[in-house]
mmCIF file of C-alpha atoms in Angstrom:
data_model
loop_
_atom_site.group_PDB
_atom_site.id
_atom_site.type_symbol
_atom_site.label_atom_id
_atom_site.label_comp_id
_atom_site.label_asym_id
_atom_site.label_seq_id
_atom_site.Cartn_x
_atom_site.Cartn_y
_atom_site.Cartn_z
ATOM 1 C CA MET A 1150 31.436 121.316 0.663
ATOM 2 C CA ASN A 1151 29.590 118.840 -1.495
ATOM 3 C CA TRP A 1152 31.155 115.497 -0.630
ATOM 4 C CA LYS A 1153 29.148 113.747 -3.330
ATOM 5 C CA PHE A 1154 31.519 115.395 -5.815
ATOM 6 C CA TRP A 1155 34.379 113.222 -4.522
ATOM 7 C CA GLN A 1156 32.417 109.963 -4.187
ATOM 8 C CA LYS A 1157 32.742 107.440 -6.959
ATOM 9 C CA GLU A 1158 29.601 105.744 -8.041
ATOM 10 C CA ASN A 1159 29.437 102.350 -6.411
ATOM 11 C CA LYS A 1160 27.280 99.632 -7.890
ATOM 12 C CA ASP A 1161 26.601 98.291 -4.399
ATOM 13 C CA THR A 1162 24.973 101.593 -3.387
ATOM 14 C CA LYS A 1163 22.377 101.229 -6.085
ATOM 15 C CA PRO A 1164 19.032 99.989 -4.791
ATOM 16 C CA LYS A 1165 18.556 96.288 -5.518
ATOM 17 C CA LYS A 1166 15.749 95.323 -7.778
ATOM 18 C CA LYS A 1167 12.965 93.837 -5.735
ATOM 19 C CA LYS A 1168 11.950 90.273 -6.590
ATOM 20 C CA SER A 1169 8.545 89.814 -8.052
ATOM 21 C CA LYS A 1170 5.966 87.831 -6.106
ATOM 22 C CA SER A 1171 6.118 85.034 -8.655
ATOM 23 C CA ARG A 1172 9.931 84.874 -8.371
ATOM 24 C CA GLU A 1173 9.686 84.711 -4.577
ATOM 25 C CA TRP A 1174 7.224 81.826 -4.833
ATOM 26 C CA VAL A 1175 9.449 79.951 -7.288
ATOM 27 C CA ASP A 1176 12.495 80.373 -5.011
ATOM 28 C CA ALA A 1177 10.538 79.256 -1.951
ATOM 29 C CA ILE A 1178 9.137 76.191 -3.705
ATOM 30 C CA LEU A 1179 12.550 75.273 -5.112
ATOM 31 C CA PHE A 1180 14.156 75.558 -1.674
ATOM 32 C CA ALA A 1181 11.381 73.476 -0.090
ATOM 33 C CA VAL A 1182 11.729 70.735 -2.721
ATOM 34 C CA ILE A 1183 15.516 70.560 -2.330
ATOM 35 C CA ALA A 1184 15.314 70.553 1.474
ATOM 36 C CA ALA A 1185 12.568 67.914 1.534
ATOM 37 C CA THR A 1186 14.477 65.726 -0.943
ATOM 38 C CA ILE A 1187 17.642 65.861 1.160
ATOM 39 C CA ILE A 1188 15.640 64.940 4.283
ATOM 40 C CA ARG A 1189 13.869 62.047 2.502
ATOM 41 C CA VAL A 1190 17.049 60.637 0.980
ATOM 42 C CA PHE A 1191 19.460 60.995 3.887
ATOM 43 C CA PHE A 1192 17.458 61.282 7.120
ATOM 44 C CA ILE A 1193 13.818 60.200 7.406
ATOM 45 C CA GLU A 1194 10.892 59.394 5.129
ATOM 46 C CA ALA A 1195 7.182 58.689 5.553
ATOM 47 C CA TYR A 1196 5.671 55.391 4.379
ATOM 48 C CA THR A 1197 2.244 53.826 4.521
ATOM 49 C CA ILE A 1198 1.186 50.208 5.083
ATOM 50 C CA PRO A 1199 -0.878 49.065 2.067
ATOM 51 C CA THR A 1200 -1.303 45.352 2.885
ATOM 52 C CA GLY A 1201 -1.898 43.134 5.889
ATOM 53 C CA SER A 1202 1.379 41.195 5.677
ATOM 54 C CA MET A 1203 2.651 42.614 9.009
ATOM 55 C CA GLU A 1204 -0.593 42.413 10.995
ATOM 56 C CA ARG A 1205 -1.054 42.826 13.880
ATOM 57 C CA SER A 1206 2.314 44.479 14.423
ATOM 58 C CA LEU A 1207 1.475 46.967 11.663
ATOM 59 C CA LEU A 1208 -2.011 47.531 10.279
ATOM 60 C CA VAL A 1209 -3.314 48.625 6.896
ATOM 61 C CA GLY A 1210 -3.670 52.397 7.199
ATOM 62 C CA ASP A 1211 -0.632 52.897 9.461
ATOM 63 C CA PHE A 1212 1.659 55.756 8.429
ATOM 64 C CA LEU A 1213 5.274 55.305 9.483
ATOM 65 C CA PHE A 1214 8.443 57.289 9.754
ATOM 66 C CA VAL A 1215 11.409 55.285 8.465
ATOM 67 C CA SER A 1216 14.945 56.233 9.460
ATOM 68 C CA LYS A 1217 17.653 56.322 6.806
ATOM 69 C CA VAL A 1218 20.263 57.136 9.450
ATOM 70 C CA ASN A 1219 20.119 53.905 11.476
ATOM 71 C CA TYR A 1220 21.641 51.647 8.800
ATOM 72 C CA GLY A 1221 23.333 54.499 6.929
ATOM 73 C CA PRO A 1222 21.722 56.549 4.130
ATOM 74 C CA ARG A 1223 21.970 54.930 0.712
ATOM 75 C CA VAL A 1224 23.295 57.337 -1.915
ATOM 76 C CA PRO A 1225 20.754 57.531 -4.785
ATOM 77 C CA MET A 1226 21.580 54.982 -7.474
ATOM 78 C CA THR A 1227 19.246 56.617 -9.989
ATOM 79 C CA PRO A 1228 19.926 60.319 -9.314
ATOM 80 C CA VAL A 1229 17.787 61.849 -12.078
ATOM 81 C CA ALA A 1230 14.202 61.457 -10.880
ATOM 82 C CA PHE A 1231 11.027 63.474 -10.366
ATOM 83 C CA PRO A 1232 10.771 64.691 -6.732
ATOM 84 C CA PHE A 1233 8.389 62.814 -4.419
ATOM 85 C CA ALA A 1234 7.538 60.157 -7.027
ATOM 86 C CA HIS A 1235 8.973 56.672 -6.650
ATOM 87 C CA HIS A 1236 8.962 54.918 -10.027
ATOM 88 C CA THR A 1237 5.751 56.076 -11.738
ATOM 89 C CA MET A 1238 4.235 59.525 -12.279
ATOM 90 C CA PRO A 1239 0.874 59.768 -10.481
ATOM 91 C CA VAL A 1240 -1.211 61.160 -13.388
ATOM 92 C CA THR A 1241 0.464 60.115 -16.623
ATOM 93 C CA GLY A 1242 1.617 56.674 -15.455
ATOM 94 C CA THR A 1243 4.981 57.191 -17.152
ATOM 95 C CA LYS A 1244 8.414 56.608 -15.612
ATOM 96 C CA ALA A 1245 9.304 59.065 -12.862
ATOM 97 C CA TYR A 1246 13.056 58.627 -13.363
ATOM 98 C CA TRP A 1247 15.713 58.535 -16.084
ATOM 99 C CA ASP A 1248 17.987 55.495 -15.951
ATOM 100 C CA GLY A 1249 20.504 56.944 -18.397
ATOM 101 C CA ILE A 1250 22.682 57.761 -15.379
ATOM 102 C CA GLN A 1251 23.282 54.963 -12.861
ATOM 103 C CA TRP A 1252 25.586 55.280 -9.851
ATOM 104 C CA LYS A 1253 27.217 52.360 -8.080
ATOM 105 C CA TYR A 1254 25.847 51.283 -4.733
ATOM 106 C CA ARG A 1255 27.277 53.347 -1.885
ATOM 107 C CA ARG A 1256 26.043 53.801 1.673
ATOM 108 C CA LEU A 1257 27.081 56.416 4.219
ATOM 109 C CA PRO A 1258 28.032 55.298 7.748
ATOM 110 C CA GLY A 1259 25.053 54.437 9.957
ATOM 111 C CA LEU A 1260 24.295 54.135 13.654
ATOM 112 C CA SER A 1261 24.060 50.331 13.666
ATOM 113 C CA ASP A 1262 23.889 47.186 11.577
ATOM 114 C CA ILE A 1263 20.613 45.400 10.850
ATOM 115 C CA LYS A 1264 19.680 43.197 13.788
ATOM 116 C CA ARG A 1265 17.399 40.196 13.982
ATOM 117 C CA ASN A 1266 13.756 41.202 14.573
ATOM 118 C CA ASP A 1267 14.259 44.742 13.217
ATOM 119 C CA VAL A 1268 11.332 45.934 11.092
ATOM 120 C CA VAL A 1269 12.973 46.961 7.815
ATOM 121 C CA VAL A 1270 11.897 48.769 4.641
ATOM 122 C CA PHE A 1271 13.626 47.511 1.490
ATOM 123 C CA ASN A 1272 13.230 47.393 -2.281
ATOM 124 C CA TYR A 1273 11.476 44.263 -3.518
ATOM 125 C CA PRO A 1274 14.301 42.005 -4.802
ATOM 126 C CA GLN A 1275 12.281 40.431 -7.638
ATOM 127 C CA GLY A 1276 10.998 43.842 -8.713
ATOM 128 C CA ASP A 1277 13.807 44.146 -11.266
ATOM 129 C CA THR A 1278 11.350 42.945 -13.941
ATOM 130 C CA VAL A 1279 7.697 44.021 -14.016
ATOM 131 C CA ALA A 1280 4.657 43.331 -16.209
ATOM 132 C CA LEU A 1281 3.057 46.794 -16.337
ATOM 133 C CA GLU A 1282 -0.483 45.532 -16.853
ATOM 134 C CA ALA A 1283 -0.164 43.306 -13.753
ATOM 135 C CA GLN A 1284 2.142 45.262 -11.441
ATOM 136 C CA ASP A 1285 0.703 43.662 -8.311
ATOM 137 C CA ALA A 1286 1.735 40.224 -9.578
ATOM 138 C CA ASP A 1287 5.239 38.780 -9.347
ATOM 139 C CA TYR A 1288 6.725 38.573 -12.867
ATOM 140 C CA TYR A 1289 8.797 35.462 -12.098
ATOM 141 C CA LYS A 1290 5.816 33.661 -10.593
ATOM 142 C CA MET A 1291 3.837 34.506 -13.735
ATOM 143 C CA VAL A 1292 6.606 33.039 -15.870
ATOM 144 C CA ARG A 1293 6.683 29.836 -13.827
ATOM 145 C CA SER A 1294 2.916 29.540 -14.164
ATOM 146 C CA GLU A 1295 2.251 30.728 -17.734
ATOM 147 C CA GLY A 1296 5.632 30.376 -19.446
ATOM 148 C CA TRP A 1297 8.080 33.059 -20.581
ATOM 149 C CA GLU A 1298 6.697 33.402 -24.114
ATOM 150 C CA ALA A 1299 3.085 33.859 -22.997
ATOM 151 C CA VAL A 1300 3.954 36.486 -20.375
ATOM 152 C CA ASN A 1301 6.235 38.490 -22.663
ATOM 153 C CA LYS A 1302 3.708 38.292 -25.496
ATOM 154 C CA HIS A 1303 0.674 39.551 -23.585
ATOM 155 C CA TYR A 1304 2.269 42.067 -21.206
ATOM 156 C CA THR A 1305 4.511 45.123 -21.436
ATOM 157 C CA ILE A 1306 7.705 44.105 -19.642
ATOM 158 C CA VAL A 1307 10.016 46.720 -18.101
ATOM 159 C CA SER A 1308 13.139 46.626 -15.968
ATOM 160 C CA ARG A 1309 13.660 48.819 -12.906
ATOM 161 C CA PRO A 1310 16.847 49.922 -11.116
ATOM 162 C CA VAL A 1311 17.368 48.756 -7.532
ATOM 163 C CA ASP A 1312 16.213 51.987 -5.844
ATOM 164 C CA LYS A 1313 13.118 52.246 -8.054
ATOM 165 C CA ARG A 1314 11.696 48.836 -7.193
ATOM 166 C CA GLU A 1315 8.623 48.569 -4.969
ATOM 167 C CA ASN A 1316 9.106 49.278 -1.265
ATOM 168 C CA TYR A 1317 8.340 46.368 1.080
ATOM 169 C CA ILE A 1318 8.318 46.241 4.873
ATOM 170 C CA LYS A 1319 9.009 43.016 6.795
ATOM 171 C CA ARG A 1320 10.741 41.769 9.904
ATOM 172 C CA CYS A 1321 14.378 40.661 9.602
ATOM 173 C CA ILE A 1322 14.396 37.033 10.726
ATOM 174 C CA GLY A 1323 18.000 36.198 9.767
ATOM 175 C CA ILE A 1324 21.116 38.256 9.098
ATOM 176 C CA ALA A 1325 24.125 37.478 6.881
ATOM 177 C CA GLY A 1326 25.710 34.135 7.778
ATOM 178 C CA ASP A 1327 22.675 32.795 9.666
ATOM 179 C CA THR A 1328 21.031 29.455 8.926
ATOM 180 C CA VAL A 1329 17.226 29.611 8.862
ATOM 181 C CA SER A 1330 14.652 26.843 8.759
ATOM 182 C CA MET A 1331 10.984 26.385 9.567
ATOM 183 C CA LYS A 1332 9.070 23.393 10.901
ATOM 184 C CA ASN A 1333 5.327 23.277 11.484
ATOM 185 C CA GLY A 1334 5.171 27.066 11.316
ATOM 186 C CA LEU A 1335 7.965 27.707 13.827
ATOM 187 C CA VAL A 1336 11.111 29.461 12.563
ATOM 188 C CA SER A 1337 14.558 28.415 13.800
ATOM 189 C CA VAL A 1338 17.662 30.586 13.409
ATOM 190 C CA ASN A 1339 21.006 28.819 13.821
ATOM 191 C CA GLY A 1340 19.128 25.886 15.345
ATOM 192 C CA LYS A 1341 17.323 28.010 17.967
ATOM 193 C CA PRO A 1342 13.502 28.258 17.703
ATOM 194 C CA GLU A 1343 12.283 31.849 17.322
ATOM 195 C CA LYS A 1344 8.697 32.231 18.471
ATOM 196 C CA LEU A 1345 6.377 34.515 16.482
ATOM 197 C CA LYS A 1346 5.895 37.941 18.064
ATOM 198 C CA ASN A 1347 2.773 38.266 20.220
ATOM 199 C CA THR A 1348 1.589 40.937 17.795
ATOM 200 C CA GLY A 1349 1.973 38.605 14.814
ATOM 201 C CA ASN A 1350 -0.841 36.667 13.147
ATOM 202 C CA PHE A 1351 -1.092 32.948 12.547
ATOM 203 C CA THR A 1352 -3.872 30.644 11.311
ATOM 204 C CA TYR A 1353 -5.736 28.373 13.701
ATOM 205 C CA GLU A 1354 -8.493 25.804 13.433
ATOM 206 C CA VAL A 1355 -11.196 26.413 16.036
ATOM 207 C CA THR A 1356 -13.791 23.714 16.700
ATOM 208 C CA PHE A 1357 -17.002 24.643 18.515
ATOM 209 C CA LYS A 1358 -19.166 22.372 20.662
ATOM 210 C CA THR A 1359 -22.254 23.576 18.806
ATOM 211 C CA PRO A 1360 -22.958 25.037 15.337
ATOM 212 C CA ASN A 1361 -25.013 27.834 16.922
ATOM 213 C CA VAL A 1362 -22.435 30.514 17.705
ATOM 214 C CA ASN A 1363 -22.813 34.271 18.061
ATOM 215 C CA PHE A 1364 -19.856 35.633 16.063
ATOM 216 C CA GLY A 1365 -20.389 39.126 17.371
ATOM 217 C CA ILE A 1366 -18.308 38.182 20.401
ATOM 218 C CA PHE A 1367 -15.289 37.643 18.125
ATOM 219 C CA GLN A 1368 -15.656 41.083 16.592
ATOM 220 C CA GLU A 1369 -15.597 42.528 20.103
ATOM 221 C CA MET A 1370 -12.370 40.558 20.681
ATOM 222 C CA GLY A 1371 -10.780 42.277 17.689
ATOM 223 C CA PHE A 1372 -11.287 39.799 14.839
ATOM 224 C CA SER A 1373 -12.173 41.389 11.510
ATOM 225 C CA MET A 1374 -15.289 40.213 9.698
ATOM 226 C CA ARG A 1375 -15.013 42.671 6.837
ATOM 227 C CA GLU A 1376 -16.236 41.428 3.478
ATOM 228 C CA GLY A 1377 -13.506 40.220 1.139
ATOM 229 C CA ASP A 1378 -10.904 39.855 3.885
ATOM 230 C CA PRO A 1379 -12.447 38.140 6.914
ATOM 231 C CA GLU A 1380 -10.253 36.699 9.646
ATOM 232 C CA ILE A 1381 -12.792 33.952 10.323
ATOM 233 C CA SER A 1382 -13.949 31.502 7.643
ATOM 234 C CA GLN A 1383 -15.945 28.277 7.859
ATOM 235 C CA LEU A 1384 -14.286 24.885 7.348
ATOM 236 C CA SER A 1385 -17.153 22.594 8.398
ATOM 237 C CA ALA A 1386 -20.379 22.739 10.411
ATOM 238 C CA THR A 1387 -18.525 23.347 13.683
ATOM 239 C CA SER A 1388 -14.973 24.158 12.572
ATOM 240 C CA TYR A 1389 -13.630 27.550 11.486
ATOM 241 C CA SER A 1390 -10.318 29.015 10.376
ATOM 242 C CA PHE A 1391 -9.234 31.930 12.587
ATOM 243 C CA THR A 1392 -6.410 34.367 11.804
ATOM 244 C CA GLY A 1393 -5.184 36.055 14.962
ATOM 245 C CA SER A 1394 -2.385 36.616 17.440
ATOM 246 C CA GLU A 1395 -1.411 34.126 20.119
ATOM 247 C CA ILE A 1396 -2.867 36.397 22.814
ATOM 248 C CA MET A 1397 -6.210 36.628 21.009
ATOM 249 C CA MET A 1398 -6.367 32.867 20.554
ATOM 250 C CA GLU A 1399 -5.719 32.315 24.265
ATOM 251 C CA ASP A 1400 -8.888 34.312 24.910
ATOM 252 C CA VAL A 1401 -10.761 32.218 22.333
ATOM 253 C CA LYS A 1402 -9.711 29.017 24.133
ATOM 254 C CA LYS A 1403 -11.337 30.273 27.343
ATOM 255 C CA LEU A 1404 -14.815 30.506 25.791
ATOM 256 C CA ASP A 1405 -17.063 27.781 27.152
ATOM 257 C CA PHE A 1406 -18.494 26.865 23.729
ATOM 258 C CA VAL A 1407 -15.013 26.287 22.197
ATOM 259 C CA GLN A 1408 -13.969 22.631 22.069
ATOM 260 C CA SER A 1409 -10.414 22.974 20.699
ATOM 261 C CA VAL A 1410 -7.915 25.408 19.129
ATOM 262 C CA LYS A 1411 -4.926 24.220 17.112
ATOM 263 C CA GLU A 1412 -2.454 25.777 14.718
ATOM 264 C CA LEU A 1413 -3.318 25.227 11.066
ATOM 265 C CA THR A 1414 -0.156 24.471 9.063
ATOM 266 C CA GLN A 1415 0.825 22.777 5.838
ATOM 267 C CA PRO A 1416 1.914 19.169 6.463
ATOM 268 C CA GLU A 1417 5.625 18.420 6.422
ATOM 269 C CA GLY A 1418 6.605 16.872 3.063
ATOM 270 C CA TYR A 1419 3.881 18.696 1.122
ATOM 271 C CA GLN A 1420 5.429 20.630 -1.790
ATOM 272 C CA GLU A 1421 4.454 24.171 -2.756
ATOM 273 C CA ARG A 1422 5.706 25.121 -6.198
ATOM 274 C CA ASP A 1423 6.352 28.788 -5.449
ATOM 275 C CA ILE A 1424 8.520 28.324 -2.356
ATOM 276 C CA PHE A 1425 12.170 29.415 -2.663
ATOM 277 C CA PRO A 1426 14.424 28.049 -4.162
ATOM 278 C CA PHE A 1427 11.813 26.532 -6.565
ATOM 279 C CA ASP A 1428 13.638 23.205 -6.599
ATOM 280 C CA PRO A 1429 11.322 20.284 -7.548
ATOM 281 C CA LYS A 1430 13.564 17.966 -5.512
ATOM 282 C CA LYS A 1431 12.615 19.737 -2.253
ATOM 283 C CA ASN A 1432 9.266 19.084 -0.612
ATOM 284 C CA TRP A 1433 9.121 22.499 1.051
ATOM 285 C CA ASN A 1434 6.149 24.693 1.855
ATOM 286 C CA VAL A 1435 5.260 27.912 3.656
ATOM 287 C CA ASP A 1436 5.419 26.209 7.083
ATOM 288 C CA ASN A 1437 8.246 23.710 6.500
ATOM 289 C CA PHE A 1438 11.516 24.527 4.746
ATOM 290 C CA GLY A 1439 15.250 24.680 5.147
ATOM 291 C CA PRO A 1440 17.899 24.755 6.323
ATOM 292 C CA ILE A 1441 19.038 27.729 4.220
ATOM 293 C CA VAL A 1442 22.370 29.540 4.752
ATOM 294 C CA ILE A 1443 22.091 33.307 4.192
ATOM 295 C CA PRO A 1444 25.039 34.665 2.149
ATOM 296 C CA LYS A 1445 27.544 36.888 3.901
ATOM 297 C CA LYS A 1446 30.161 39.210 2.430
ATOM 298 C CA GLY A 1447 33.347 37.165 2.017
ATOM 299 C CA MET A 1448 31.528 33.817 2.274
ATOM 300 C CA THR A 1449 32.546 31.294 -0.390
ATOM 301 C CA VAL A 1450 30.195 28.641 -1.784
ATOM 302 C CA GLN A 1451 30.877 25.758 -4.127
ATOM 303 C CA LEU A 1452 29.091 25.942 -7.472
ATOM 304 C CA ASP A 1453 27.219 22.679 -7.821
ATOM 305 C CA SER A 1454 23.715 21.301 -8.248
ATOM 306 C CA ALA A 1455 23.051 21.569 -4.498
ATOM 307 C CA SER A 1456 24.050 25.227 -4.055
ATOM 308 C CA MET A 1457 23.037 26.835 -7.342
ATOM 309 C CA PRO A 1458 19.236 26.829 -6.773
ATOM 310 C CA PHE A 1459 19.885 28.973 -3.672
ATOM 311 C CA TYR A 1460 22.608 31.307 -4.926
ATOM 312 C CA GLU A 1461 22.310 31.533 -8.722
ATOM 313 C CA ARG A 1462 20.138 34.663 -8.659
ATOM 314 C CA SER A 1463 22.327 36.407 -6.078
ATOM 315 C CA ILE A 1464 25.467 35.765 -8.136
ATOM 316 C CA ARG A 1465 23.906 36.744 -11.459
ATOM 317 C CA ILE A 1466 21.335 39.470 -10.740
ATOM 318 C CA TYR A 1467 22.212 41.034 -7.384
ATOM 319 C CA GLU A 1468 26.007 40.975 -7.773
ATOM 320 C CA GLY A 1469 26.003 41.607 -11.530
ATOM 321 C CA ASN A 1470 27.945 38.636 -12.910
ATOM 322 C CA LYS A 1471 27.501 36.817 -16.193
ATOM 323 C CA LEU A 1472 26.781 33.265 -15.098
ATOM 324 C CA GLU A 1473 26.594 30.418 -17.619
ATOM 325 C CA LYS A 1474 26.334 26.637 -17.455
ATOM 326 C CA SER A 1475 29.192 24.949 -19.300
ATOM 327 C CA GLY A 1476 29.042 21.175 -19.502
ATOM 328 C CA ASN A 1477 29.203 19.909 -15.926
ATOM 329 C CA GLY A 1478 30.610 23.204 -14.645
ATOM 330 C CA TRP A 1479 29.995 26.960 -14.609
ATOM 331 C CA LEU A 1480 31.450 30.059 -16.207
ATOM 332 C CA ILE A 1481 31.491 33.363 -14.310
ATOM 333 C CA ASN A 1482 32.176 36.334 -16.589
ATOM 334 C CA GLY A 1483 33.482 33.915 -19.210
ATOM 335 C CA LYS A 1484 35.941 32.120 -16.917
ATOM 336 C CA PRO A 1485 35.591 28.590 -15.468
ATOM 337 C CA ALA A 1486 34.676 28.676 -11.784
ATOM 338 C CA THR A 1487 34.099 26.036 -9.125
ATOM 339 C CA SER A 1488 33.306 28.487 -6.296
ATOM 340 C CA TYR A 1489 32.087 32.026 -5.702
ATOM 341 C CA THR A 1490 32.805 34.573 -2.950
ATOM 342 C CA PHE A 1491 29.980 36.980 -2.160
ATOM 343 C CA LYS A 1492 30.525 40.743 -2.302
ATOM 344 C CA MET A 1493 27.500 41.767 -0.197
ATOM 345 C CA ASP A 1494 25.619 40.821 2.940
ATOM 346 C CA TYR A 1495 22.110 39.382 2.589
ATOM 347 C CA TYR A 1496 19.069 39.086 4.856
ATOM 348 C CA TRP A 1497 15.985 36.893 5.350
ATOM 349 C CA MET A 1498 12.749 38.887 5.741
ATOM 350 C CA MET A 1499 9.328 37.588 6.799
ATOM 351 C CA GLY A 1500 5.953 39.142 7.542
ATOM 352 C CA ASP A 1501 4.389 38.870 10.998
ATOM 353 C CA ASN A 1502 1.119 37.749 9.389
ATOM 354 C CA ARG A 1503 2.696 34.420 8.544
ATOM 355 C CA HIS A 1504 0.020 33.006 6.231
ATOM 356 C CA ASN A 1505 -0.648 36.263 4.408
ATOM 357 C CA SER A 1506 2.783 37.574 3.528
ATOM 358 C CA LEU A 1507 4.822 37.633 0.333
ATOM 359 C CA ASP A 1508 8.301 37.378 1.824
ATOM 360 C CA SER A 1509 11.670 35.584 1.653
ATOM 361 C CA ARG A 1510 9.913 32.219 1.638
ATOM 362 C CA TYR A 1511 8.750 33.107 -1.875
ATOM 363 C CA TRP A 1512 11.714 35.038 -3.313
ATOM 364 C CA GLY A 1513 14.745 34.365 -1.140
ATOM 365 C CA PHE A 1514 17.421 36.751 0.063
ATOM 366 C CA VAL A 1515 17.373 40.554 0.351
ATOM 367 C CA PRO A 1516 20.737 42.073 -0.688
ATOM 368 C CA GLU A 1517 22.213 44.895 1.378
ATOM 369 C CA ASP A 1518 21.988 47.360 -1.528
ATOM 370 C CA HIS A 1519 18.165 46.937 -1.436
ATOM 371 C CA ILE A 1520 17.910 48.112 2.190
ATOM 372 C CA VAL A 1521 16.077 51.455 2.549
ATOM 373 C CA GLY A 1522 15.819 52.018 6.299
ATOM 374 C CA LYS A 1523 14.492 51.058 9.721
ATOM 375 C CA ALA A 1524 10.837 51.596 10.684
ATOM 376 C CA LEU A 1525 10.762 53.821 13.791
ATOM 377 C CA PHE A 1526 7.211 54.769 14.826
ATOM 378 C CA ILE A 1527 3.639 55.262 13.620
ATOM 379 C CA TRP A 1528 2.736 58.944 13.268
ATOM 380 C CA MET A 1529 -0.814 58.409 11.979
ATOM 381 C CA SER A 1530 -3.195 55.460 11.677
ATOM 382 C CA TYR A 1531 -6.754 55.153 10.444
ATOM 383 C CA ASP A 1532 -9.142 52.391 9.501
ATOM 384 C CA THR A 1533 -9.383 52.344 5.710
ATOM 385 C CA ASN A 1534 -12.914 50.939 5.861
ATOM 386 C CA GLY A 1535 -14.369 54.136 7.322
ATOM 387 C CA SER A 1536 -14.176 57.918 6.907
ATOM 388 C CA PHE A 1537 -10.845 59.460 7.855
ATOM 389 C CA PHE A 1538 -11.718 61.462 10.966
ATOM 390 C CA SER A 1539 -14.166 58.968 12.443
ATOM 391 C CA LYS A 1540 -11.767 56.048 12.011
ATOM 392 C CA ILE A 1541 -8.510 57.428 13.367
ATOM 393 C CA ARG A 1542 -6.863 54.817 15.599
ATOM 394 C CA TRP A 1543 -5.913 57.163 18.425
ATOM 395 C CA ASN A 1544 -4.188 54.427 20.435
ATOM 396 C CA ARG A 1545 -1.655 53.867 17.631
ATOM 397 C CA LEU A 1546 -0.557 57.490 17.135
ATOM 398 C CA LEU A 1547 3.174 58.016 17.872
ATOM 399 C CA LYS A 1548 3.495 54.346 18.738
ATOM 400 C CA GLY A 1549 6.953 52.791 18.477
ATOM 401 C CA ILE A 1550 7.576 49.734 16.291
ATOM 402 C CA ASN A 1551 9.009 46.644 17.944
#
């Protein structure tokens, strides 16, 4: 008997059309892009260290893995973007995202809160406005120096969403609610002095007993003499400025031709124009400032001439309020207000290379919605002054970050 006579034709029994090689490649690439994007956004992402602001804790040429899980993954705020590009396309130089769709800040639960001394990656708070022809410069510093009209006349000015601002990496010195200050280069948090990490850099004045010194010994000790960015520079016939860690400087002190070693700081009372909160009434500088109270979610501040230099930007830019001066008082979103209650936590970030770091001393608080993740470990490191394979720093591979 021919059983095929009784069988109904079933579409599932038909042989499936085999995918073409090109279709298989497209599917594989699409899957890889989606999987990699999910990993980068919600789990872990690779970053590189482009500047010396964290030396010697982190060096130029270090490649890091940064955890998004520790503090909780931040849901993308600008969801329509080109994969693997941050804010600018690598070849065309055009925007790598579309800001026509903007989601509110949301963060998934994390393993822990940010703690003091954590090394944190975050979006640059003052990166909301950028002069395209001078992207390495701070727009607001340019305005203070050159004036708003001159900057906006000679440069192309763009605005960037929070998650498309430049990525920075610094050490968290103070968390929400802390009071930070600095005197003669020493940071205090809530009145307690916090010594610079042994791996951090500071500037010292070294005086020799004789002008005839062999500087090769300092290179052997780890000081860089590279052109354009030396860690040793001459001040007088026998005095030099050294940038190094406390441990390195202890070794310098032991040299028999060294007369003295002392920290080189700005004098107390000397005013630097670009130090936060840019108040001409405060004689603050990079080594002497404060006290400053870091805003905390639920904290209420009075709106007056004393508080507004510190908190005006947080209220207006970071928390999205319309803030206006009205006579002797203030209007928030069109309504008279004498106080303000913060909606987010904020942090104070500083580089370990204290005299070569653009950090909270220059632009203030880092809002919680700018936090990207926690730096975990170095997976690759090489000296950018040499060829890749000959300059790999083998002793830094898979090194944890403290």
